[in-house]
Coordinates of N, CA and C in Angstrom, one line a residue:
X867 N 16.0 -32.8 -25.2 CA 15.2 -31.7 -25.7 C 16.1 -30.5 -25.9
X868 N 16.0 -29.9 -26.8 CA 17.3 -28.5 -27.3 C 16.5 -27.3 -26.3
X869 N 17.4 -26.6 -26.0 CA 16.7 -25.4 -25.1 C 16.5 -24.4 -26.1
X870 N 15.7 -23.4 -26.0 CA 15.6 -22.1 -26.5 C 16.6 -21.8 -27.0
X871 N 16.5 -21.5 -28.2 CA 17.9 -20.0 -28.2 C 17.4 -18.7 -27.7
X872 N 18.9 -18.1 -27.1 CA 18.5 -16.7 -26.5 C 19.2 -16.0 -27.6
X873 N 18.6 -14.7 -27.7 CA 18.9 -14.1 -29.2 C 19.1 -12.5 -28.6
X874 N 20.2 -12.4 -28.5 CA 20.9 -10.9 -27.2 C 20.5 -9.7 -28.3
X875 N 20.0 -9.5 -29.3 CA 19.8 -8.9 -29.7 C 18.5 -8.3 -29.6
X876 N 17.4 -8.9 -29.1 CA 15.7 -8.6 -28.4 C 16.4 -7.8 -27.0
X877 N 17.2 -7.7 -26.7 CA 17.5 -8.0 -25.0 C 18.3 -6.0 -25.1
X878 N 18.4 -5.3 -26.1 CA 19.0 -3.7 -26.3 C 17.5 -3.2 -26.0
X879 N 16.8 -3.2 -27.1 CA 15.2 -2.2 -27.1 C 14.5 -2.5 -25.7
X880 N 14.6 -4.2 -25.2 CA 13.7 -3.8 -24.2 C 14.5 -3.7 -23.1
X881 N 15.6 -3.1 -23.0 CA 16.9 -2.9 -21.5 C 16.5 -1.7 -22.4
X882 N 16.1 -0.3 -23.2 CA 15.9 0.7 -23.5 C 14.2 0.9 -22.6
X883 N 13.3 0.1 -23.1 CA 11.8 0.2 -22.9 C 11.8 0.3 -20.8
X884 N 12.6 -0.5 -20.6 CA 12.8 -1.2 -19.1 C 13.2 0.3 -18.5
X885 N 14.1 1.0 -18.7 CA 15.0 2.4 -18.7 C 13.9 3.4 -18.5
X886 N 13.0 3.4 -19.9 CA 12.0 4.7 -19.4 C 10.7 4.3 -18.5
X887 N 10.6 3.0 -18.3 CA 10.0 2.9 -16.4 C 10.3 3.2 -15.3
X888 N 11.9 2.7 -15.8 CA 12.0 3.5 -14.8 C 12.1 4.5 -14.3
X889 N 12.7 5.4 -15.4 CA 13.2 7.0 -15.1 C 11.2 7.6 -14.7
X890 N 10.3 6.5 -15.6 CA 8.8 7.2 -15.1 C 9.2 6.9 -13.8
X891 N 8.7 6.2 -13.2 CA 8.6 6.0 -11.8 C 9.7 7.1 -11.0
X892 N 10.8 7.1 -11.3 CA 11.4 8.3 -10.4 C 11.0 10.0 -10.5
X893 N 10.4 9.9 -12.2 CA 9.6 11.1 -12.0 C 8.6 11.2 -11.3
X894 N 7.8 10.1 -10.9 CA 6.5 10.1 -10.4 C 7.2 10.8 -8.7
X895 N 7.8 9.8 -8.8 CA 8.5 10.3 -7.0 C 8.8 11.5 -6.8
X896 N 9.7 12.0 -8.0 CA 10.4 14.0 -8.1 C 9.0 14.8 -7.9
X897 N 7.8 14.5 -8.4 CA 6.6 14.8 -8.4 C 5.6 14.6 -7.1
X898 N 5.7 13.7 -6.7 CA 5.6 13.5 -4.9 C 6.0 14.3 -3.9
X899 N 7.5 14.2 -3.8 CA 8.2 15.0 -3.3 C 8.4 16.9 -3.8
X900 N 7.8 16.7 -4.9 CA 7.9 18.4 -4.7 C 8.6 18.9 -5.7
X901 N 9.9 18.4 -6.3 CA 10.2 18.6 -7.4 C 10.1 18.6 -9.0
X902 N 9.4 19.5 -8.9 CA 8.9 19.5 -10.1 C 9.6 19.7 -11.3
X903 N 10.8 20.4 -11.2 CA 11.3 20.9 -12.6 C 12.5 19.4 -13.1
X904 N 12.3 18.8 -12.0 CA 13.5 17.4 -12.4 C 12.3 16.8 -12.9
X905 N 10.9 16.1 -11.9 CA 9.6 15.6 -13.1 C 9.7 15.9 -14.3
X906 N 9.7 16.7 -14.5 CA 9.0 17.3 -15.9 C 10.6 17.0 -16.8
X907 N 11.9 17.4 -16.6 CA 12.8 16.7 -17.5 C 12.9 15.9 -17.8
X908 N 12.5 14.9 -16.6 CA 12.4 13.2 -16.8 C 11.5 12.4 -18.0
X909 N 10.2 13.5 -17.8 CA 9.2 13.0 -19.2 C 10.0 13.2 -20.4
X910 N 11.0 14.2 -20.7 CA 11.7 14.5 -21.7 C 12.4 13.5 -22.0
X911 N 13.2 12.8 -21.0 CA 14.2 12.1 -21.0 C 13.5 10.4 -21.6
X912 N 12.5 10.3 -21.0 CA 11.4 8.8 -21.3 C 11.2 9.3 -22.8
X913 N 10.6 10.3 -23.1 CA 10.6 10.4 -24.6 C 12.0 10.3 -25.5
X914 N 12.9 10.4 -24.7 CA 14.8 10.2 -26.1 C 14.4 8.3 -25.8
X915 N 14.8 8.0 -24.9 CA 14.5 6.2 -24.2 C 13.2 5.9 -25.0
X916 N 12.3 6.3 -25.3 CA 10.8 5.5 -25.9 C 11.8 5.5 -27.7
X917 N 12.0 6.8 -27.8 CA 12.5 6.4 -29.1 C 13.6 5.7 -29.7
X918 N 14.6 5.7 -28.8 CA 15.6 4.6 -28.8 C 15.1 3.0 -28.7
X919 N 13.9 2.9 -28.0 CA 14.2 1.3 -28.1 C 13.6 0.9 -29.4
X920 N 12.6 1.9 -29.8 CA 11.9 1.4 -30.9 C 12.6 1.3 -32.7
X921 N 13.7 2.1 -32.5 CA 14.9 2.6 -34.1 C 15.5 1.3 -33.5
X922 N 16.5 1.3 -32.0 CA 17.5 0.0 -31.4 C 16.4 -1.4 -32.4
X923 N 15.4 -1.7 -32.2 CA 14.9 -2.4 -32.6 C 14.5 -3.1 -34.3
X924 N 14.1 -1.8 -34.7 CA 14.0 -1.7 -35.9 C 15.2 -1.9 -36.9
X925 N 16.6 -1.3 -36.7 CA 17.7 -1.4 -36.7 C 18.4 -2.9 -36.5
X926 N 18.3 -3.5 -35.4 CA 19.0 -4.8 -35.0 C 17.7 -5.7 -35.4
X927 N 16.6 -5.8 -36.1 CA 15.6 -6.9 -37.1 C 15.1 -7.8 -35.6
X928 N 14.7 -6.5 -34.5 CA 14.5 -7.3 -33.1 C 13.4 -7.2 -33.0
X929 N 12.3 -6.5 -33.7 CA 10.4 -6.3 -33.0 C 10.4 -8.0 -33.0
X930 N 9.2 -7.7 -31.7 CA 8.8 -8.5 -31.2 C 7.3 -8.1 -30.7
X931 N 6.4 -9.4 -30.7 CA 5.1 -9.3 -29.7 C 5.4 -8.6 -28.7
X932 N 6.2 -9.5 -27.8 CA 6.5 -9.1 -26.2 C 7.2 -7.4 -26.4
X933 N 7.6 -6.9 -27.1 CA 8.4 -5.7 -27.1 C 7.4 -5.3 -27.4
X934 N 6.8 -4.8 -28.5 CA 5.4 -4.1 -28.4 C 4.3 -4.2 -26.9
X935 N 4.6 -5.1 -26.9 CA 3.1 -4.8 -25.1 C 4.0 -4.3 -24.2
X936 N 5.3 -4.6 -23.8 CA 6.5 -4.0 -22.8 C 6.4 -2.4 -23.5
X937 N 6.7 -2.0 -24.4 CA 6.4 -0.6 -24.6 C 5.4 -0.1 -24.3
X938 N 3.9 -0.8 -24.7 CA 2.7 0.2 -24.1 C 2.8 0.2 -23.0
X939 N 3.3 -1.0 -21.8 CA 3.3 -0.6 -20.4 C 3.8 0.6 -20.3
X940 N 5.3 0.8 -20.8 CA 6.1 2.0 -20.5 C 5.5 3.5 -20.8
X941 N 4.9 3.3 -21.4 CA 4.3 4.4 -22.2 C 3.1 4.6 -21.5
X942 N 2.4 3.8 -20.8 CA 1.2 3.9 -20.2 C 2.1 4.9 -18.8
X943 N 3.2 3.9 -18.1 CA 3.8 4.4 -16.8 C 4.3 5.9 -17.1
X944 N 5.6 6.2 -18.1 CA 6.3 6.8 -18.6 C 5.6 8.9 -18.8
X945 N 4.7 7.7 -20.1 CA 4.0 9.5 -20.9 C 2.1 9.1 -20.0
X946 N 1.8 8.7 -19.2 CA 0.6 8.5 -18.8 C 0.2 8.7 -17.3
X947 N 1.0 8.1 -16.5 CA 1.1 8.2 -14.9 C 1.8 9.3 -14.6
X948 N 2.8 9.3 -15.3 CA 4.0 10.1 -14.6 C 3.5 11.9 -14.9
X949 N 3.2 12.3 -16.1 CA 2.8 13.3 -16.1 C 1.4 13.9 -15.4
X950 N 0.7 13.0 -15.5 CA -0.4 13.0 -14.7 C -0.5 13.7 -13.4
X951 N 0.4 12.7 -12.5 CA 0.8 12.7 -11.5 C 1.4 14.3 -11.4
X952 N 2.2 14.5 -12.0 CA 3.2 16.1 -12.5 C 1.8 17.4 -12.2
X953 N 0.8 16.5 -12.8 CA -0.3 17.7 -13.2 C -1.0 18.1 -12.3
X954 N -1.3 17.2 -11.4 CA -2.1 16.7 -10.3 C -1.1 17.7 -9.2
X955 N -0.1 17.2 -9.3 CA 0.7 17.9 -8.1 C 0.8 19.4 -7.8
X956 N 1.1 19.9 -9.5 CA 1.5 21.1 -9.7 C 0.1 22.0 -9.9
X957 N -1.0 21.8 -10.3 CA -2.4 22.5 -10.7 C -3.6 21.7 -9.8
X958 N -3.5 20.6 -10.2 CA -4.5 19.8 -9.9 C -5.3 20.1 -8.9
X959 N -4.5 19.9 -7.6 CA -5.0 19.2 -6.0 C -5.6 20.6 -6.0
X960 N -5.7 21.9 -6.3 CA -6.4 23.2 -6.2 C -7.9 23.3 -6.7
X961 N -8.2 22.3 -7.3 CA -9.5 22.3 -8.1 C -9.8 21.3 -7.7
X962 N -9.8 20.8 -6.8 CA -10.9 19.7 -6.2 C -10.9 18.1 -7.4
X963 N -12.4 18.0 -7.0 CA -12.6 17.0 -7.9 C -12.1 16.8 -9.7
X964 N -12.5 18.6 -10.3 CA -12.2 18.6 -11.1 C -10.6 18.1 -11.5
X965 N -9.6 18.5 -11.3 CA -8.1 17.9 -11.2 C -7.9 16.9 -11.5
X966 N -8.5 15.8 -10.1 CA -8.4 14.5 -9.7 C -8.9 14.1 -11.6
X967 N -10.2 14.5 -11.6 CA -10.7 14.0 -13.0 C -10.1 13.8 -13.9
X968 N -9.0 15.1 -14.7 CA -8.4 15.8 -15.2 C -7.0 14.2 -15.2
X969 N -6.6 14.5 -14.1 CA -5.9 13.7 -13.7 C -5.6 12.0 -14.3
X970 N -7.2 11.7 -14.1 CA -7.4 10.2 -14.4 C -7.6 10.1 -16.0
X971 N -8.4 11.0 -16.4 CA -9.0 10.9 -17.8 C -7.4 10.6 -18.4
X972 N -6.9 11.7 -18.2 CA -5.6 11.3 -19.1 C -4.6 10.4 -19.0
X973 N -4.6 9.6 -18.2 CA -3.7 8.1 -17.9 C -5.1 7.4 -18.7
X974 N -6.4 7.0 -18.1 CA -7.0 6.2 -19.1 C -7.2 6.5 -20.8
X975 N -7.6 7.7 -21.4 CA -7.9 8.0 -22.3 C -6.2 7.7 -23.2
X976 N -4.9 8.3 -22.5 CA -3.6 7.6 -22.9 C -3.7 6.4 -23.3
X977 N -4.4 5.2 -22.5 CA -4.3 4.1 -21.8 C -5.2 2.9 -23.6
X978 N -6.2 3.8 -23.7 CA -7.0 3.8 -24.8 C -5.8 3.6 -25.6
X979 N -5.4 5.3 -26.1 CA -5.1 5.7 -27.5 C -3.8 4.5 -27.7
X980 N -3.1 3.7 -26.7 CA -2.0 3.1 -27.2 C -2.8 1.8 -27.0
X981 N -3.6 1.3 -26.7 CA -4.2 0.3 -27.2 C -5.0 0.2 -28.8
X982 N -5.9 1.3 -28.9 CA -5.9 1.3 -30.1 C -4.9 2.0 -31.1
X983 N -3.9 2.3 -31.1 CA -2.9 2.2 -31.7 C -2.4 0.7 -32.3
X984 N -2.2 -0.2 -30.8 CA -1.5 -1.2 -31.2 C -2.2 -2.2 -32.5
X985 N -4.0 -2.0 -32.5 CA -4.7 -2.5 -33.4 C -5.0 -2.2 -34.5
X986 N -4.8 -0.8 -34.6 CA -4.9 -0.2 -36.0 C -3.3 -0.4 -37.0
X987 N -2.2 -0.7 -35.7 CA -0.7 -0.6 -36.7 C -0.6 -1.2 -38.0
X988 N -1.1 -2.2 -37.9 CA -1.4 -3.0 -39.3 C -1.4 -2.4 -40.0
X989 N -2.4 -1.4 -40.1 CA -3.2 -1.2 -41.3 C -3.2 0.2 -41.6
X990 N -2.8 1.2 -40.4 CA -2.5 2.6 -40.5 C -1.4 3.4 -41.4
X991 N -1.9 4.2 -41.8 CA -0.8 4.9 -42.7 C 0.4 5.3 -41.6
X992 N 1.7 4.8 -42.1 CA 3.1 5.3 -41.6 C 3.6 6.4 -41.6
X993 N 2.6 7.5 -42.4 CA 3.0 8.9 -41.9 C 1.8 10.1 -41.4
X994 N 1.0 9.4 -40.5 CA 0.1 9.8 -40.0 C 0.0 9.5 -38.2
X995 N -0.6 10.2 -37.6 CA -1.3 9.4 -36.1 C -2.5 9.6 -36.3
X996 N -3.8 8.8 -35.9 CA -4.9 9.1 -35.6 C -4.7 9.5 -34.0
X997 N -5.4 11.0 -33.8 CA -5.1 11.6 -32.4 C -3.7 11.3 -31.9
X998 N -3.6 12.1 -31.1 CA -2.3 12.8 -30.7 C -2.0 11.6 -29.8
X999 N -0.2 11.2 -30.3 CA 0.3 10.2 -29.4 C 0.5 10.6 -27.9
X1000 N 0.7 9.2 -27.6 CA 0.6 10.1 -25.4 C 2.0 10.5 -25.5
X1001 N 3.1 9.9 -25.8 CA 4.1 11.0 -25.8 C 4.6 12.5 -25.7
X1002 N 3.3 12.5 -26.9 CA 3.4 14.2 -27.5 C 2.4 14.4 -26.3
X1003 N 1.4 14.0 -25.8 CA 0.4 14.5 -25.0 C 1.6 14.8 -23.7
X1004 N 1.8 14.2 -23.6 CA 3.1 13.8 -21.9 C 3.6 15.6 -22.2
X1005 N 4.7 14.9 -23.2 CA 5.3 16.4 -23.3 C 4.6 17.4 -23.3
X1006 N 3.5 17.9 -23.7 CA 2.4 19.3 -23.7 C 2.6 19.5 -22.6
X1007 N 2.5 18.9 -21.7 CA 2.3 18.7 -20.1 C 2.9 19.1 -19.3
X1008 N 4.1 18.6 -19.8 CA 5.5 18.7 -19.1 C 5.6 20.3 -19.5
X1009 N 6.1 20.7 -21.2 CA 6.7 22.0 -21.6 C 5.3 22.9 -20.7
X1010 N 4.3 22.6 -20.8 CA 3.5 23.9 -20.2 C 3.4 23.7 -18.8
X1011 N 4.1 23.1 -17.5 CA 4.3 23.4 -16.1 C 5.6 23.6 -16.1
X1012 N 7.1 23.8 -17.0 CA 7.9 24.3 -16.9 C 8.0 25.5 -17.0
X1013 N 7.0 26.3 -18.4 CA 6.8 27.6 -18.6 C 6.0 28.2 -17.1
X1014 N 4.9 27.5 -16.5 CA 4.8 27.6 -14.9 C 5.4 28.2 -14.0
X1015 N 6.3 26.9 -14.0 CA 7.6 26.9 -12.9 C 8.2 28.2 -12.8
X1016 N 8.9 28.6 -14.2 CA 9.6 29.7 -14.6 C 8.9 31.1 -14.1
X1017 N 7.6 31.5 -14.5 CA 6.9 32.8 -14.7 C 6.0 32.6 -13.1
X1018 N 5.4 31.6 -12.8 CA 4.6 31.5 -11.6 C 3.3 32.6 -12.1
X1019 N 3.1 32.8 -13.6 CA 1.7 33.8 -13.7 C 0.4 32.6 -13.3
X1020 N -0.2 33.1 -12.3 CA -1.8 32.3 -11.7 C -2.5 32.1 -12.4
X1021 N -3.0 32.8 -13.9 CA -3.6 32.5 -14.5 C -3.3 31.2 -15.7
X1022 N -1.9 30.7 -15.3 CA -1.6 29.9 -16.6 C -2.2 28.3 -15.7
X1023 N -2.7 28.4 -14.6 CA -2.8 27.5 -13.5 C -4.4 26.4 -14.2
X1024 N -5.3 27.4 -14.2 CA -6.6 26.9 -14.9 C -6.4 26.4 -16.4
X1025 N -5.7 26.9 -17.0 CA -5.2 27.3 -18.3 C -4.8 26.0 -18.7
X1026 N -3.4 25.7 -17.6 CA -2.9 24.4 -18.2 C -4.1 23.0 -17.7
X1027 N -4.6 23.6 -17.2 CA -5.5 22.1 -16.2 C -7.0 21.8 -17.4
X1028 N -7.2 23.1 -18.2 CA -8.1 23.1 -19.7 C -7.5 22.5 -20.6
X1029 N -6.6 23.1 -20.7 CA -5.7 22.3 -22.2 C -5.1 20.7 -22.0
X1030 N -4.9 20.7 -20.4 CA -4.3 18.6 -20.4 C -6.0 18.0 -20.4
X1031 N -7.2 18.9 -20.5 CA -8.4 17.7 -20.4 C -8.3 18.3 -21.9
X1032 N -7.9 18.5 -22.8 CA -8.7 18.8 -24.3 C -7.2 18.1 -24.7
X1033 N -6.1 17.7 -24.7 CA -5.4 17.2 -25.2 C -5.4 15.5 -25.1
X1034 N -5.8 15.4 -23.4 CA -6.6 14.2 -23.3 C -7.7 13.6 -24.0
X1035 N -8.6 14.3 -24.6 CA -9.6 14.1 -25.6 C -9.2 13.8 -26.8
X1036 N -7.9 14.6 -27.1 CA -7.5 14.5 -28.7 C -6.7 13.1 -28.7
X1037 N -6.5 12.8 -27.8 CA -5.4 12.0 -27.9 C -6.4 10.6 -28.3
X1038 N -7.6 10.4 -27.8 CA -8.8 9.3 -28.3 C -9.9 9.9 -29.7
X1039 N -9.0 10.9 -30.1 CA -9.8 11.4 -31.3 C -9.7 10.7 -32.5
X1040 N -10.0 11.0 -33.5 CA -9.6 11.0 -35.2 C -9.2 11.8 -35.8
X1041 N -8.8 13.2 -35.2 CA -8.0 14.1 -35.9 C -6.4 13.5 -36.5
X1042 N -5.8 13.7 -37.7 CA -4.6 13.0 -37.7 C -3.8 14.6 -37.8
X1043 N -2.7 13.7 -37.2 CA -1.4 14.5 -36.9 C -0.1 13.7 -37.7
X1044 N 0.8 15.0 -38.1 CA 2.1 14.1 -38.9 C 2.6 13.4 -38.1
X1045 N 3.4 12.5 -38.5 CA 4.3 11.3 -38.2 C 5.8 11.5 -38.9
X1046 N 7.1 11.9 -38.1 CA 7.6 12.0 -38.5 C 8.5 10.8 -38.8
X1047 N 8.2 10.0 -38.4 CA 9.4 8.7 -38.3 C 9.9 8.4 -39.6
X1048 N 8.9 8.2 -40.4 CA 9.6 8.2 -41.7 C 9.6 8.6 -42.6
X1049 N 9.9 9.9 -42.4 CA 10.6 11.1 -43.0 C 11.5 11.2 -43.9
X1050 N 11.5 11.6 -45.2 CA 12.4 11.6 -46.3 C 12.8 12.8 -46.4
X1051 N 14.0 13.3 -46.7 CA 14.5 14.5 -47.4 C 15.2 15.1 -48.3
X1052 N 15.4 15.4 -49.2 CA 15.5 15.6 -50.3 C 17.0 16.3 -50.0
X1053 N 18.3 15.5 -50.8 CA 19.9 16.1 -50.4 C 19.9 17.5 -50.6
X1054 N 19.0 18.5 -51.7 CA 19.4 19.8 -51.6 C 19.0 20.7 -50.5
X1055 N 18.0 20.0 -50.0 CA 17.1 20.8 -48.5 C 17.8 20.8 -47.1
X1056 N 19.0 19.0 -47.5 CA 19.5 19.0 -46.2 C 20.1 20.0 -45.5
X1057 N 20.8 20.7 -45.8 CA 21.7 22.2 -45.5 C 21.0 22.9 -45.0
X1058 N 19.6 23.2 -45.5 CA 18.8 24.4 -44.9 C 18.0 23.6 -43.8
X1059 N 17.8 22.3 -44.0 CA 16.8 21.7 -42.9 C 18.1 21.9 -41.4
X1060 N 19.5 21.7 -42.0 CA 20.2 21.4 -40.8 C 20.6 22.8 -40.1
X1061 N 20.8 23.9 -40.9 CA 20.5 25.7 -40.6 C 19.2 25.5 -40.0
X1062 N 18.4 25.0 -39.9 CA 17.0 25.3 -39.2 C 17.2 24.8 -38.0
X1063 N 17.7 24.0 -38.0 CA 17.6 22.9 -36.6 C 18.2 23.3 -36.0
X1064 N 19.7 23.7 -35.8 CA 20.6 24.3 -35.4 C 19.9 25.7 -35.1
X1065 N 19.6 26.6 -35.7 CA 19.0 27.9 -35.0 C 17.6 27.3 -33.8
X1066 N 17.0 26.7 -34.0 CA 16.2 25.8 -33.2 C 17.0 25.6 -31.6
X1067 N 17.9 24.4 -32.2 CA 18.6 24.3 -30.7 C 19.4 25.3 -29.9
X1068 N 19.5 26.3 -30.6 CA 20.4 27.4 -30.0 C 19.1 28.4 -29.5
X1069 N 17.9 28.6 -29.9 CA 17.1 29.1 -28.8 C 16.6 28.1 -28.2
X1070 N 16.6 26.9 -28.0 CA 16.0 26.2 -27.0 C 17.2 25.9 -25.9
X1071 N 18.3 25.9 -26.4 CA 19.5 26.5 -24.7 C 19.3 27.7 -24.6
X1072 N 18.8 28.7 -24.9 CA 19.0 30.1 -24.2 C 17.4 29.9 -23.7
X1073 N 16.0 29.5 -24.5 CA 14.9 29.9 -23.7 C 14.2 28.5 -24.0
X1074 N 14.6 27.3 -22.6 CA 13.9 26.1 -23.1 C 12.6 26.0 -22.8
X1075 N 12.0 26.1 -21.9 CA 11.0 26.3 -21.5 C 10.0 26.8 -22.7
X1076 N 10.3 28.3 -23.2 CA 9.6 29.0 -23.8 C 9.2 28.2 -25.3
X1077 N 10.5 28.1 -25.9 CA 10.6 27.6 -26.8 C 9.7 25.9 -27.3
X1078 N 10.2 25.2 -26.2 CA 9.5 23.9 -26.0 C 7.9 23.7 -26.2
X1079 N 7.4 24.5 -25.3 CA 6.0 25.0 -25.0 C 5.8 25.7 -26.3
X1080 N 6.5 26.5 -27.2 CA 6.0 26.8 -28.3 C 5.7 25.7 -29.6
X1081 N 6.8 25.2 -29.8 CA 6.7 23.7 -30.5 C 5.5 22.7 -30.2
X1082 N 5.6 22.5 -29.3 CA 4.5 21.0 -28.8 C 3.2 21.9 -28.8
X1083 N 2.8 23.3 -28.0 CA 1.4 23.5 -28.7 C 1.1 24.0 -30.4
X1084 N 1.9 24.0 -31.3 CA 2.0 24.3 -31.9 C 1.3 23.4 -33.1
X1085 N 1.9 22.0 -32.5 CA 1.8 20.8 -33.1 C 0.4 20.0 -33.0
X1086 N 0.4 20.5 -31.7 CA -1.1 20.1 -31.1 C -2.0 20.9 -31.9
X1087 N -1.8 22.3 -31.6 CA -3.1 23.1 -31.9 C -3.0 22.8 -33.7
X1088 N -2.2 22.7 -34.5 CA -2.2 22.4 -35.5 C -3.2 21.3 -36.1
X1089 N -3.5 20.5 -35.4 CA -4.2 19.4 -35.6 C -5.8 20.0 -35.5
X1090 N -6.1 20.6 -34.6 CA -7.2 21.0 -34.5 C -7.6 22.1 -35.4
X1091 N -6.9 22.4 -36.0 CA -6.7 24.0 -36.9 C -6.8 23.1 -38.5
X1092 N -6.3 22.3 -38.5 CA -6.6 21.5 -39.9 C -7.9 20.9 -39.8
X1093 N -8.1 20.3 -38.9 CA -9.5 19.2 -39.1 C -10.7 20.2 -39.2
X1094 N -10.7 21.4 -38.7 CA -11.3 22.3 -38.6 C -11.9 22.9 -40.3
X1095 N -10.7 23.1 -40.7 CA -10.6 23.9 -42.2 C -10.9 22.8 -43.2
X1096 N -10.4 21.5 -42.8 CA -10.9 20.2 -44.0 C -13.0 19.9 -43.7
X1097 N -13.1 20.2 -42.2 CA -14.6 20.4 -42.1 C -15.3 21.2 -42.5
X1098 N -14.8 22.3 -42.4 CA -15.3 23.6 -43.4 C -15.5 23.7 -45.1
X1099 N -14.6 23.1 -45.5 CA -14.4 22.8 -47.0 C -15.8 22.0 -46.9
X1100 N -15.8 21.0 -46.7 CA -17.0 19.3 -46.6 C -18.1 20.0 -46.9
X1101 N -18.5 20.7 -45.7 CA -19.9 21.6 -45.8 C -20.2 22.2 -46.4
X1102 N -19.5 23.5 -46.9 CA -19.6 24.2 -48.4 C -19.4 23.1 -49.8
X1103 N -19.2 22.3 -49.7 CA -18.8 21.1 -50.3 C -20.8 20.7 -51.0
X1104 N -21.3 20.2 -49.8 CA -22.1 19.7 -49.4 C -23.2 21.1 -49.6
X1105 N -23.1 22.5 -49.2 CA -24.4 23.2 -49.5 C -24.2 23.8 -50.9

């Protein structure tokens, strides 16, 4: 009987997917123990790792079943537990039951949106999300208890513990949000897109925190600020 072939090229994306488990899990611990500002870079770091295995893949003609469900694990552990956990540590355990809630909804409601993800991929448009990926959700989370960490203002405490249960919500929504993955750009724009980015990264080394937290609610609240204005239209539409 011929054995299996092993095909080393499946074996990069998910030694990538395997990577941001782990690094979740050691955030969960940085978060246990107290350190919060290594948690919160680690979610960063699971999001460069989430997107490497998936291009590694795409790239070397490696998707796979098994690589798709190993990724939603990761993504469940990674952008779901780990910040959670972050949230819980850092706001949470102060509000009682509320927190704890706070806490779970968004590992499950995460837990949801990449399962229905995985069933709509078929058929979904490629440059859209329906509701906000748990990635982007993870990160909201992370950039706004860094901006925390840094200022220690009390009131940003209730603030962020509102905004991870309404981001948690969006994330099982139908609001759509852009997709940048595959993104086209036009050779004359390249120059000014790459002057943009570049001024970009140069305030995000002098004010990362700030900057970060500007971007990701930016992106979020953006979603809610369109579906809003396309509902408005409907109705005047309609009276």
């Amino acid at each position: 009987m011929e054995k299996p072939h092993f095909d080393i090229r499946y074996l990069f994306p998910n030694f990538f997917t395997a990577l941001s488990i782990f690094v979740g899990v050691i955030g969960i611990i940085a978060s246990i123990k107290g350190d919060f500002t290594k948690a919160s870079w680690l979610i960063f770091i699971s999001l460069i790792l989430d997107g490497l295995d998936g291009r590694i893949a795409r790239w070397t003609n490696a998707c796979s079943k098994f690589g798709v469900e190993f990724d939603s694990i990761a993504d469940v552990v990674a952008f779901g537990v780990a910040p959670a956990v972050l949230l819980y540590q850092v706001v949470g355990h102060e509000y009682g039951k509320f927190g704890s809630m706070v806490a779970a909804l968004f590992v499950v409601f995460g837990a949801i949106r990449l399962a229905r993800f995985n069933v709509m991929a078929p058929s979904s448009e490629p440059s859209v999300f329906i509701g906000v990926p748990i990635p982007t959700a993870a990160i909201f989370v992370a950039a706004w208890v860094l901006l925390y960490l840094k200022y220690r203002y009390e009131f940003l405490k209730p603030l962020i513990l509102v905004m991870s249960l309404l981001v948690a919500l969006l994330m099982v929504s139908n609001i759509r949000y852009p997709s940048f993955k595959k993104a086209s750009f036009q050779k004359i724009y390249l120059i000014r897109i790459l002057i943009v980015v570049m001024i970009v990264l140069g305030i995000l080394y002098l004010y990362p925190a700030e900057m970060l937290t500007i971007i990701i609610s930016a992106y979020i609240f953006s979603g809610i600020i369109r579906a809003a204005y396309y509902l408005s239209r409907k109705r005047k539409r309609v009276e």
